[in-house]
CSV table of C-alpha atoms in Angstrom, one decimal:
chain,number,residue,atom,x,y,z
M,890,UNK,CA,5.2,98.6,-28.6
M,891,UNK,CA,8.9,97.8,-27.5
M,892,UNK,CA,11.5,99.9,-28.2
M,893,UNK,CA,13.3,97.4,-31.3
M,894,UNK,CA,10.3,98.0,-33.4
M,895,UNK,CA,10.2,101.2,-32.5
M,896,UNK,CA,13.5,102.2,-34.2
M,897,UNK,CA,13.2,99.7,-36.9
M,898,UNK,CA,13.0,100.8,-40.6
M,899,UNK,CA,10.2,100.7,-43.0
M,900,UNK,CA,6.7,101.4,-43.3
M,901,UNK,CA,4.8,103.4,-40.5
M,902,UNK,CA,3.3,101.1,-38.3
M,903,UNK,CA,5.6,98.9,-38.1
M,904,UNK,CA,5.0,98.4,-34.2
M,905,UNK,CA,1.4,97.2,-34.4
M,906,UNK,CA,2.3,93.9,-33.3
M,907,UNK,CA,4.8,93.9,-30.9
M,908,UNK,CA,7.6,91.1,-30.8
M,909,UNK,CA,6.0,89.9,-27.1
M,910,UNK,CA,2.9,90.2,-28.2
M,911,UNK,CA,3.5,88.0,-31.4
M,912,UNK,CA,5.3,85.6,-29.6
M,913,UNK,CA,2.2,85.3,-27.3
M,914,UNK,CA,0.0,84.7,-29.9
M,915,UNK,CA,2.2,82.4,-32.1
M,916,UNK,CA,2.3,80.1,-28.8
M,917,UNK,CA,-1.1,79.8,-28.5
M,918,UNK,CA,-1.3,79.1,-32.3
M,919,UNK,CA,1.1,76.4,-31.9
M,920,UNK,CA,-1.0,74.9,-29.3
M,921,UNK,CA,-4.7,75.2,-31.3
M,922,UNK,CA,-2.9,74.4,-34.7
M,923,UNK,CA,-4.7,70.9,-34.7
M,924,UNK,CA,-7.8,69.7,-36.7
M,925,UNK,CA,-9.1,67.8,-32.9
M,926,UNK,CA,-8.3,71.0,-31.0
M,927,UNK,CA,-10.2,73.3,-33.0
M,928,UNK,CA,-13.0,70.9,-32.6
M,929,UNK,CA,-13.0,70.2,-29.6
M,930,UNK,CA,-12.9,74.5,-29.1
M,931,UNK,CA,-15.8,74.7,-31.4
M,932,UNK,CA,-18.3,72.4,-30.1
M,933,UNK,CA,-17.2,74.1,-26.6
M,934,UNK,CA,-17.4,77.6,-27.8
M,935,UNK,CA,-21.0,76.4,-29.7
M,936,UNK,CA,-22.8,74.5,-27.1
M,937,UNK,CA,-25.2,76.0,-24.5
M,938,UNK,CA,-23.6,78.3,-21.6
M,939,UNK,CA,-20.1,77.8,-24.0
M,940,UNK,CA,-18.8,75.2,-22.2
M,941,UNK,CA,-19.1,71.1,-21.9
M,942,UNK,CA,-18.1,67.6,-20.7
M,943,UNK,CA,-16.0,65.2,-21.7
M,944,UNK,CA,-18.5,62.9,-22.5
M,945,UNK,CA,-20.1,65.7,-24.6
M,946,UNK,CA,-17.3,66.0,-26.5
M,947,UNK,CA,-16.6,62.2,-26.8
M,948,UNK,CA,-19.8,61.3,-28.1
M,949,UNK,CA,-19.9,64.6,-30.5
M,950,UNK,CA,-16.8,63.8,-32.3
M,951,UNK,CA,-16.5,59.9,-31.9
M,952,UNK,CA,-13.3,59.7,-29.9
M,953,UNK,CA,-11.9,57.8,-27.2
M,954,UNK,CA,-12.0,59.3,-23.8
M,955,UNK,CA,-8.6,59.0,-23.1
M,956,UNK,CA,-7.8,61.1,-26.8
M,957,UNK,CA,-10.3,63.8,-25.7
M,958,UNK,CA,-8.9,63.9,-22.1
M,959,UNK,CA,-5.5,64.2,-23.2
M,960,UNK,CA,-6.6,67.4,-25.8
M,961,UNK,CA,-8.1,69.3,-23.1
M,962,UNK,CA,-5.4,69.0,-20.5
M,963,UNK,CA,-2.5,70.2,-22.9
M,964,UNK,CA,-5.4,73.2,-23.8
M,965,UNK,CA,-6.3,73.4,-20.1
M,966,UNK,CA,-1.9,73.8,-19.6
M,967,UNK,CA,-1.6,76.2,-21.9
M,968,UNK,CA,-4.3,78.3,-20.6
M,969,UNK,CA,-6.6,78.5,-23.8
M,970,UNK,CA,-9.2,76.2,-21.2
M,971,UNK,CA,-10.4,76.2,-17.8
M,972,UNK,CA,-11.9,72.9,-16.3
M,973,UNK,CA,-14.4,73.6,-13.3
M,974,UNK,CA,-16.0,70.8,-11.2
M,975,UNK,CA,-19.5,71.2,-10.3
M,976,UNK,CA,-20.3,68.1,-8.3
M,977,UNK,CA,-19.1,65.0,-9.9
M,978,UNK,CA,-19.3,66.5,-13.5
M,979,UNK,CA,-16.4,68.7,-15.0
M,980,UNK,CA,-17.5,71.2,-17.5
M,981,UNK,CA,-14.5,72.6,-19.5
M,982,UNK,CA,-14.9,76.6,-20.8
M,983,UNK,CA,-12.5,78.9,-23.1
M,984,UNK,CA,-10.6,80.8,-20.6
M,985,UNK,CA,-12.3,84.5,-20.8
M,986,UNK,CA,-8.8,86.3,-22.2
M,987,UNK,CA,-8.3,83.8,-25.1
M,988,UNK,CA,-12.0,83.7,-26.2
M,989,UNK,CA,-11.9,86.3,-28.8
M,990,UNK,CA,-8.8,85.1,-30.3
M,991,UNK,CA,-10.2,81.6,-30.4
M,992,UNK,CA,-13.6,82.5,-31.6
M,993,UNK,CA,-11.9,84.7,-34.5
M,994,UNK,CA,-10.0,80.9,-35.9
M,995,UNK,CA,-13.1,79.5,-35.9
M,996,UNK,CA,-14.7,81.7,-38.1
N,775,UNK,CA,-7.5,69.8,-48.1
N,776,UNK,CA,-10.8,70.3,-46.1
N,777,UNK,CA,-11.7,73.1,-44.4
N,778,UNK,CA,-11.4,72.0,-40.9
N,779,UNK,CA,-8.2,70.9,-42.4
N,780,UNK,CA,-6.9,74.0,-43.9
N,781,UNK,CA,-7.8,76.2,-41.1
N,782,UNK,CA,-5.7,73.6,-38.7
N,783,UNK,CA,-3.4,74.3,-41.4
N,784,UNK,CA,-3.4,78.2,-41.2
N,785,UNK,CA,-3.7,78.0,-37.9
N,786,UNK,CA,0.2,75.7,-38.2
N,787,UNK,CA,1.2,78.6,-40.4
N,788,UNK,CA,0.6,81.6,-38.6
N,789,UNK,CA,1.9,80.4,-35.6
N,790,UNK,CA,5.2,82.0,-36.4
N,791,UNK,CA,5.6,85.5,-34.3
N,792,UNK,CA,7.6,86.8,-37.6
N,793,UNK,CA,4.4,86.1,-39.7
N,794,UNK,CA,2.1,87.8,-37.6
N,795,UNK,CA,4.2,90.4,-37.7
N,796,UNK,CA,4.4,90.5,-41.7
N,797,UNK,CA,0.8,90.0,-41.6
N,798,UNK,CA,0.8,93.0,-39.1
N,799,UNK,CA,2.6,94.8,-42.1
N,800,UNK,CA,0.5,93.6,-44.8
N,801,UNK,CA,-2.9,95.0,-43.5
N,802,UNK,CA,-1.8,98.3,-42.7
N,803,UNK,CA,0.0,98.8,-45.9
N,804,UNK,CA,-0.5,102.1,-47.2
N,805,UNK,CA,-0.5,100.3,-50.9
N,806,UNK,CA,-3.1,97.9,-49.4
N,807,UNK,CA,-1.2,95.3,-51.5
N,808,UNK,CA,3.1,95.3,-50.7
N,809,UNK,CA,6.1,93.6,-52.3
N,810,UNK,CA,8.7,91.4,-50.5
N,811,UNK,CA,10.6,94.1,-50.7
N,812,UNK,CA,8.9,96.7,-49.0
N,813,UNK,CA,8.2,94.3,-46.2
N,814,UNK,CA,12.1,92.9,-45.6
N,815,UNK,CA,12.9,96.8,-45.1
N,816,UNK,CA,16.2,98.6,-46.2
N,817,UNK,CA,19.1,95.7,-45.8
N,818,UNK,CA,15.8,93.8,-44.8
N,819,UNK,CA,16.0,89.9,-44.6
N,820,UNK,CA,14.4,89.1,-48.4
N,821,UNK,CA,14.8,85.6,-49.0
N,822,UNK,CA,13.5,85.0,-45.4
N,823,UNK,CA,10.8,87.2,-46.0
N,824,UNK,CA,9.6,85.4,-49.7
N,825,UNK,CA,9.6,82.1,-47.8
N,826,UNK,CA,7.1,83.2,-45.3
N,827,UNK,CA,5.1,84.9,-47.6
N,828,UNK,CA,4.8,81.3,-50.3
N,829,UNK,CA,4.0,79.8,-46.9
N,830,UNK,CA,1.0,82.0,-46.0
N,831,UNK,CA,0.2,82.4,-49.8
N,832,UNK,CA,0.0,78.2,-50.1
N,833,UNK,CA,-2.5,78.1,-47.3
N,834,UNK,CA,-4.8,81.0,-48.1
N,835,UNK,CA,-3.3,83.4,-46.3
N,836,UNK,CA,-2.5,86.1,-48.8
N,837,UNK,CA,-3.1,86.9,-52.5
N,838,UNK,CA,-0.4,87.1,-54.6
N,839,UNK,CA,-0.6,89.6,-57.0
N,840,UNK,CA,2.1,89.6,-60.1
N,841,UNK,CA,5.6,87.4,-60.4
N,842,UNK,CA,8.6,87.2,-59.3
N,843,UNK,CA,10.2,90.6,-57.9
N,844,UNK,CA,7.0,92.4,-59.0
N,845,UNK,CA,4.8,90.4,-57.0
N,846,UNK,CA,3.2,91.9,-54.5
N,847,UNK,CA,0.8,90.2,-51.5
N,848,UNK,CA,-2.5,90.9,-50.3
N,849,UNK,CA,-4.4,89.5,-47.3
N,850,UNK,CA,-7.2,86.9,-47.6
N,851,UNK,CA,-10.8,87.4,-45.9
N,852,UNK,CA,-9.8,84.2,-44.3
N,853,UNK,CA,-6.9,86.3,-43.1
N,854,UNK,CA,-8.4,89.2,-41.8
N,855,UNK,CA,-11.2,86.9,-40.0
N,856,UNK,CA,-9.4,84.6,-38.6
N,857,UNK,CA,-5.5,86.8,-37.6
N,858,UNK,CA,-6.4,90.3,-38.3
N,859,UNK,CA,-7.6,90.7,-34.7
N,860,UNK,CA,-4.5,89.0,-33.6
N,861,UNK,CA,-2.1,90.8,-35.9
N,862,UNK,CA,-3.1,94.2,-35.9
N,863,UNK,CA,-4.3,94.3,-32.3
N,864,UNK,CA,-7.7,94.6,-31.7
N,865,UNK,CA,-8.0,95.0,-27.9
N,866,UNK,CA,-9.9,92.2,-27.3
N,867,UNK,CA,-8.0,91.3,-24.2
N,868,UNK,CA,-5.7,92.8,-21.7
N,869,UNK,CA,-2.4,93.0,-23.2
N,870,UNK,CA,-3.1,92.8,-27.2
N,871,UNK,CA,-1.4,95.4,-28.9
N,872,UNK,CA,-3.5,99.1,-29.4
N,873,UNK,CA,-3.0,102.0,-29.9
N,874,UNK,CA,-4.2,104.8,-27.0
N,875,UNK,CA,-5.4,107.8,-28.7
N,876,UNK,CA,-2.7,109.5,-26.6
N,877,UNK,CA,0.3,107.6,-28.9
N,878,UNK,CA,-1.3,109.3,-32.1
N,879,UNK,CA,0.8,112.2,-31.9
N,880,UNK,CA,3.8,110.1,-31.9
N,881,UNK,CA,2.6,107.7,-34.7
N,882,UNK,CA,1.2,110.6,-37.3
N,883,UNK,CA,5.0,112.1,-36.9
N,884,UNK,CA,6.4,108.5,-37.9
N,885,UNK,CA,3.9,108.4,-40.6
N,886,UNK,CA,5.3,112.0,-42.2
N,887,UNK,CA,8.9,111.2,-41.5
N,888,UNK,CA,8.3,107.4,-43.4
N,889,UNK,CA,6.0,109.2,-46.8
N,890,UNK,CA,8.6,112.6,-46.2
N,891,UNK,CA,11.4,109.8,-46.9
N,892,UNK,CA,9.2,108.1,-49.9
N,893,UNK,CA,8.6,111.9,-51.6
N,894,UNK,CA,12.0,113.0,-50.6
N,895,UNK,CA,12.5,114.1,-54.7
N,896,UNK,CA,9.1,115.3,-55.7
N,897,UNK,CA,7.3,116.5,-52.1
N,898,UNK,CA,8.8,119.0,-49.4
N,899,UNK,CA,8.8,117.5,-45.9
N,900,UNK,CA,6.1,120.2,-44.8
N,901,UNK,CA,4.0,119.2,-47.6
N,902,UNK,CA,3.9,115.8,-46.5
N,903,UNK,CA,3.3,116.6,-42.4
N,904,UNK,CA,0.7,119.1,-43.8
N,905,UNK,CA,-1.6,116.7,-45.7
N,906,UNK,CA,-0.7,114.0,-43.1
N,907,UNK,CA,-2.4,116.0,-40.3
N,908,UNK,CA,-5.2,117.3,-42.6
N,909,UNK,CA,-5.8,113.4,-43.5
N,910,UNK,CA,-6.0,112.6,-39.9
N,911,UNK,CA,-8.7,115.6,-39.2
N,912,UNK,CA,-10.5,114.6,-42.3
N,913,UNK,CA,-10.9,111.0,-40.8
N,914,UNK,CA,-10.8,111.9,-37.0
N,915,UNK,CA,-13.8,114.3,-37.5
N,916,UNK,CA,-16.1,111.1,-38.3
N,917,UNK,CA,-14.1,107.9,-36.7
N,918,UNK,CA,-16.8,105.8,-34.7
N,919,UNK,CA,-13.5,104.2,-33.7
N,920,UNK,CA,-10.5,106.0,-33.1
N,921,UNK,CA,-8.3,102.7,-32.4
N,922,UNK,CA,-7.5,102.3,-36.4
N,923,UNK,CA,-7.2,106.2,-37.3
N,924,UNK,CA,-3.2,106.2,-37.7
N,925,UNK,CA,-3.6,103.2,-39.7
N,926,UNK,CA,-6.2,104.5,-41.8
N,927,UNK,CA,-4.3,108.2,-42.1
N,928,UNK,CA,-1.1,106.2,-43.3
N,929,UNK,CA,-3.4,104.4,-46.1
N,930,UNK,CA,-5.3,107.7,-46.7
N,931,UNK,CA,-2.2,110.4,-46.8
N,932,UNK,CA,-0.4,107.9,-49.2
N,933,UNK,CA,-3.4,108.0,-51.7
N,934,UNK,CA,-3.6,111.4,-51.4
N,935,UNK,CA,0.2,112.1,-51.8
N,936,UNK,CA,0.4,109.5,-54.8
N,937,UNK,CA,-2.5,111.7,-56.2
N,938,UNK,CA,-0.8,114.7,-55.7
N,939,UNK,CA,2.0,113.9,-57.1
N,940,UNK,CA,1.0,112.7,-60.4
N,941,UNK,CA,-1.4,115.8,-60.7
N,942,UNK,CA,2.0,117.7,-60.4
N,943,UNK,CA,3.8,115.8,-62.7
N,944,UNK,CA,1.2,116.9,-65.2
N,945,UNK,CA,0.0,113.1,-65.9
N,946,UNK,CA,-3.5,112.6,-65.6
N,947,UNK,CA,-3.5,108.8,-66.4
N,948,UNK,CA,-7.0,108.4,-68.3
N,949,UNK,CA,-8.1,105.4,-67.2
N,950,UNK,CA,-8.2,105.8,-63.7
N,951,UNK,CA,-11.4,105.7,-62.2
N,952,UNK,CA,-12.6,107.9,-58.9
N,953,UNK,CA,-15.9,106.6,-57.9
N,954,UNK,CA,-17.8,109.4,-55.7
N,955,UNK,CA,-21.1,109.2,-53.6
N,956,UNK,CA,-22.5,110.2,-50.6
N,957,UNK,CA,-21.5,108.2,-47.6
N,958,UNK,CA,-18.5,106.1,-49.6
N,959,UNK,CA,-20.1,103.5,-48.2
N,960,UNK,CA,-21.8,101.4,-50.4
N,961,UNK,CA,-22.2,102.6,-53.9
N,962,UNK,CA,-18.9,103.9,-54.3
N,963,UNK,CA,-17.1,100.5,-52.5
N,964,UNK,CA,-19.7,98.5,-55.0
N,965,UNK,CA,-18.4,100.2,-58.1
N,966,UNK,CA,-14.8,100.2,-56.6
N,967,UNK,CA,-14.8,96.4,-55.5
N,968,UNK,CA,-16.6,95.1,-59.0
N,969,UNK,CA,-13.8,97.3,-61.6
N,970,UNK,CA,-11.0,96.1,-58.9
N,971,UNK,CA,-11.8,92.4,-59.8
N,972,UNK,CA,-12.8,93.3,-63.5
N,973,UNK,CA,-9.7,95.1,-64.3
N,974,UNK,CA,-7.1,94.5,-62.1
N,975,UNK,CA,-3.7,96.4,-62.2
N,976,UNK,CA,-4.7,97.7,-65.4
N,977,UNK,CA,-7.3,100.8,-63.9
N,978,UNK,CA,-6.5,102.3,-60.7
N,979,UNK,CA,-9.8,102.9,-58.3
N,980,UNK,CA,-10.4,105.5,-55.8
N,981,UNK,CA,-13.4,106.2,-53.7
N,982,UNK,CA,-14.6,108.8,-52.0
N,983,UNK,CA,-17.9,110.4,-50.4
N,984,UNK,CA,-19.1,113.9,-49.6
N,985,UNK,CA,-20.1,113.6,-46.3
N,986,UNK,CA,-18.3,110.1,-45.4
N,987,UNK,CA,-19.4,107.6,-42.8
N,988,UNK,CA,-17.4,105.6,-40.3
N,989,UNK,CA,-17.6,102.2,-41.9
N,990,UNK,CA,-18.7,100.3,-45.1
N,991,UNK,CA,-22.1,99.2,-44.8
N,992,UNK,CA,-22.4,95.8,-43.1
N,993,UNK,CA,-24.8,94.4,-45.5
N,994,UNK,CA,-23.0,95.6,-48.7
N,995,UNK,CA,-20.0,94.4,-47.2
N,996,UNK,CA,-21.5,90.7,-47.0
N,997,UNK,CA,-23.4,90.7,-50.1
N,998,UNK,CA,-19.8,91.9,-51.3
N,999,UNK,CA,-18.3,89.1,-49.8
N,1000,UNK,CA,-20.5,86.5,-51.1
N,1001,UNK,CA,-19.4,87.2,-54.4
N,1002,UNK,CA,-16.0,87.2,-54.0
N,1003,UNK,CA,-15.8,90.8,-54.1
N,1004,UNK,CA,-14.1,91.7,-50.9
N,1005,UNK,CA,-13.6,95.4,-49.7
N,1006,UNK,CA,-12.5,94.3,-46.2
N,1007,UNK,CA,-9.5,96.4,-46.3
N,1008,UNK,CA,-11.8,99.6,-47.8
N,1009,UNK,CA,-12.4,102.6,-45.3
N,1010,UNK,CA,-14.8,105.4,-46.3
N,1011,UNK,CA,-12.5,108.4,-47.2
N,1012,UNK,CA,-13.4,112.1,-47.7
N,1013,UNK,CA,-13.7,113.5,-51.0
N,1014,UNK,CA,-10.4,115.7,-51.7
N,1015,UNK,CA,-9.4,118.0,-54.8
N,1016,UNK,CA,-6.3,116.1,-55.2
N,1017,UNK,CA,-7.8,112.0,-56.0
N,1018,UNK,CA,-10.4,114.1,-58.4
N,1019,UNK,CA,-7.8,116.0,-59.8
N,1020,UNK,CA,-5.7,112.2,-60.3
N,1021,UNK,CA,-8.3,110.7,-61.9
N,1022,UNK,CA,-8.8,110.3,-65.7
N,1023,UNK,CA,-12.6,109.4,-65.1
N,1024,UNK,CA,-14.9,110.4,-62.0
N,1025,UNK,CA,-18.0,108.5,-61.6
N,1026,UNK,CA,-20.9,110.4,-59.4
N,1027,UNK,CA,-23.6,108.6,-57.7
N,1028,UNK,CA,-26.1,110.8,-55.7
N,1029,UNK,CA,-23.6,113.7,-55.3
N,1030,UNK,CA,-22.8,115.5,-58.5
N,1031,UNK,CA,-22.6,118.8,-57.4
N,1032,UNK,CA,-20.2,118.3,-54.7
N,1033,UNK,CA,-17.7,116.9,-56.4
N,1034,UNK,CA,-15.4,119.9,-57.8
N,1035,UNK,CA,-15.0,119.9,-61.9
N,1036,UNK,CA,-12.0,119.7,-63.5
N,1037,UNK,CA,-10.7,120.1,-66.5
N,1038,UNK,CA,-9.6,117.0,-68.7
N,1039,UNK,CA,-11.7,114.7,-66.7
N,1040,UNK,CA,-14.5,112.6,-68.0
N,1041,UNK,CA,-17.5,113.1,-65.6
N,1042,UNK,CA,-20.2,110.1,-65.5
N,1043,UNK,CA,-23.1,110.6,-63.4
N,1044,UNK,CA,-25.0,107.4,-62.7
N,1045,UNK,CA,-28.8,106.9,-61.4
N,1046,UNK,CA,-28.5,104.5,-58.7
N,1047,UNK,CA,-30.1,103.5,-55.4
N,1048,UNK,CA,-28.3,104.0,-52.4
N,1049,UNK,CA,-27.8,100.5,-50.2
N,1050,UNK,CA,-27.7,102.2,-46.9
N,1051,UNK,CA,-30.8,100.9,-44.5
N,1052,UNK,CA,-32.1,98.3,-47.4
N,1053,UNK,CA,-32.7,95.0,-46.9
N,1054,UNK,CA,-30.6,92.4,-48.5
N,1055,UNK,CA,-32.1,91.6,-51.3
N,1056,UNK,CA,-32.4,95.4,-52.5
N,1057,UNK,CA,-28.7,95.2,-51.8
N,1058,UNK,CA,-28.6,92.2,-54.3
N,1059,UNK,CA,-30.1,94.1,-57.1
N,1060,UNK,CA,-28.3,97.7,-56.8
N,1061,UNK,CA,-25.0,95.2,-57.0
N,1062,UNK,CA,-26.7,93.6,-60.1
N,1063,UNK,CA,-26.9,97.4,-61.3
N,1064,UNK,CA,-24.0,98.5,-60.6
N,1065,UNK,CA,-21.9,95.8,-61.3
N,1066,UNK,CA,-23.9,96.1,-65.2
N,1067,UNK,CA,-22.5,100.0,-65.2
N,1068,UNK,CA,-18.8,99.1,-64.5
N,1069,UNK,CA,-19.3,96.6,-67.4
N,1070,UNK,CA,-20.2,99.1,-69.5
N,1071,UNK,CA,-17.8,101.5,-68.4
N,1072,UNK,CA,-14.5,98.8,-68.6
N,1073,UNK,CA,-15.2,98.7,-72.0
N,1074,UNK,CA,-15.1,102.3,-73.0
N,1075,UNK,CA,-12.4,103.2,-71.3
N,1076,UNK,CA,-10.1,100.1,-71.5
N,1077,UNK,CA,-11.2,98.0,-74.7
């Protein structure tokens, strides 16, 4: 709660959702607000052990490589997914803190 | 627009920090259902505020209810699925907005000074704190989780309040309805969502229970959902003299003689099974029943 909403007018309450906290959440929005992206979340967030490959993902959805690639690192930037090499295979996750948020949109 | 495609698109929509915000707002409501106006504030921002409203309401967002000035907005199951975690600040991660328990002083004196302000002509400030306090006891005595109680003793005290005040007034509007049973947790939220959808703004609903649990049933709440019939914004609330003493007509179910008689009111006592424990399709048929009795009943009392 900061201390604008705290002194604002208006119904109680009003300092739910604080303005940091909204302008957290709007950015991630921003970021997800995609038809692709939210795919590409929900096969991730719905496959075994919640996480997969690009090639997973490629052949799931019928996209180039390069178009899936370029999803995950602007998700993987913005810290909504984490890519973790095992071997010579990278499987991409939803970072821990985001995964509620994220499962909640794709309900 | 297809669904993946209208969620991208409320996903688009919402990410806006001053629509989480109003969204924020919305659900916590004590109406349940607010205008632009209450939302914009004193000297508030309006035109601002009705163009992010039509955005959320053109993508599923929110409800609206009414036109023009009158209209007021209500959140979507989509809504409280998909943003209410975000928007009212279910802790589901370090940093999301909550509220300790320790804060709930601070936010029930907010809540009196905010309805003390709204019943500045009819209600003495002390009135107001009193039947705040005494909603929050009445809530806190049974809250699996305490995380939502100022939000649900803002909702509740502003019933009761709204209640009271009419009784005072002397008006006992006859058609509104008080549906009462046990747990106000299933029957009572049945009867309450069906006549909500039946009649609208013309009957106003209240629920209650005598001994009330700390949610709506989960599988009355999806068989509700299935039919459209949402409650999602419903709470189980204890039974107090003041909604029986508001309401035209009191339905019982399963707990006539705890509900204190009145004079003036119509008293209905209905037969019906209660939900809790059954499986789903026994849910499916006491629906079936009770949605039959409010049938009946909208056409007695509002023909």
């Amino acid at each position: 709660m900061d201390g604008r909403s705290e002194r604002a007018p208006g119904p109680a309450l009003r300092a739910t959702l604080s303005r940091e906290q909204a302008e957290d959440t709007a950015t991630l929005l921003r970021v997800v607000s995609d038809p692709t992206r939210l795919q590409l979340l929900s096969l991730i967030h719905h496959s075994a052990d919640e996480r997969a490959r690009v090639a997973d993902l490629t052949r799931a959805l019928g996209l180039r490589q390069p178009t899936v690639s370029h999803h995950l690192k602007v998700m993987t930037e913005a810290g909504i997914v984490t890519r973790d090499p095992v071997g010579r295979e990278v499987w991409y996750s939803i970072v821990p803190a985001r995964l509620h948020a994220i499962a909640d949109l794709l309900r | 627009m297809s669904p993946p495609d209208l969620r991208a698109a409320q996903v688009a929509t919402m990410a806006d920090p001053a629509r989480l915000r109003l969204l924020a707002l919305i659900i916590t409501d004590p109406s349940g259902q607010p205008a632009a106006v209450d939302l914009a504030g004193p000297g508030g921002a309006l035109e601002a505020v009705d163009a992010h409203l039509r955005a959320m309401t053109d993508v599923g967002i929110l409800v609206r209810i009414g036109h023009g000035r009158q209209a007021r907005y209500r959140p979507t199951p989509d809504a409280l699925a998909r943003f209410g975690g975000a928007a009212i600040g279910v802790p589901h991660r370090a940093g999301a907005a909550h509220v300790p328990s320790g804060d709930h002083d601070r936010l029930l004196r907010r809540i009196a000074a905010d309805l003390s302000a709204t019943y500045a002509d009819v209600l003495a400030p002390e009135t107001v704190t009193r039947f705040v306090t005494d909603s929050y006891d009445l809530l806190a005595a049974r809250a699996t989780v305490r995380r939502y109680l100022p939000a649900l003793t803002a909702r509740f005290a502003a019933d009761r309040l709204a209640a009271l005040t009419l009784e005072r007034q002397g008006v006992v509007p006859h058609r509104d309805v008080l549906f009462v049973c046990v747990r106000n947790a299933g029957r009572s939220q049945i009867a309450a969502a069906v006549l909500r959808s039946v009649a609208g703004d013309r009957v106003r609903v209240r629920t209650a229970g005598s001994v009330p649990a700390g949610q709506i049933d989960p599988v009355v709440r999806a068989e509700l959902a299935q039919r459209g019939l949402d409650a999602l914004t419903e709470f189980p609330r204890p039974l107090t003299d003041e909604v029986v003493r508001a309401s035209g007509v009191v339905v019982t179910m399963g707990c006539g003689d705890a509900c204190p008689v009145f004079p003036g009111r119509r008293y209905v006592d209905w037969t019906v099974d209660d939900p809790s424990g059954r499986p789903r399709q026994d849910v499916a048929r006491i629906v079936d029943d009770i949605t039959a009795r409010v049938h009946d009943l909208v056409r007695q009392i509002d023909p």
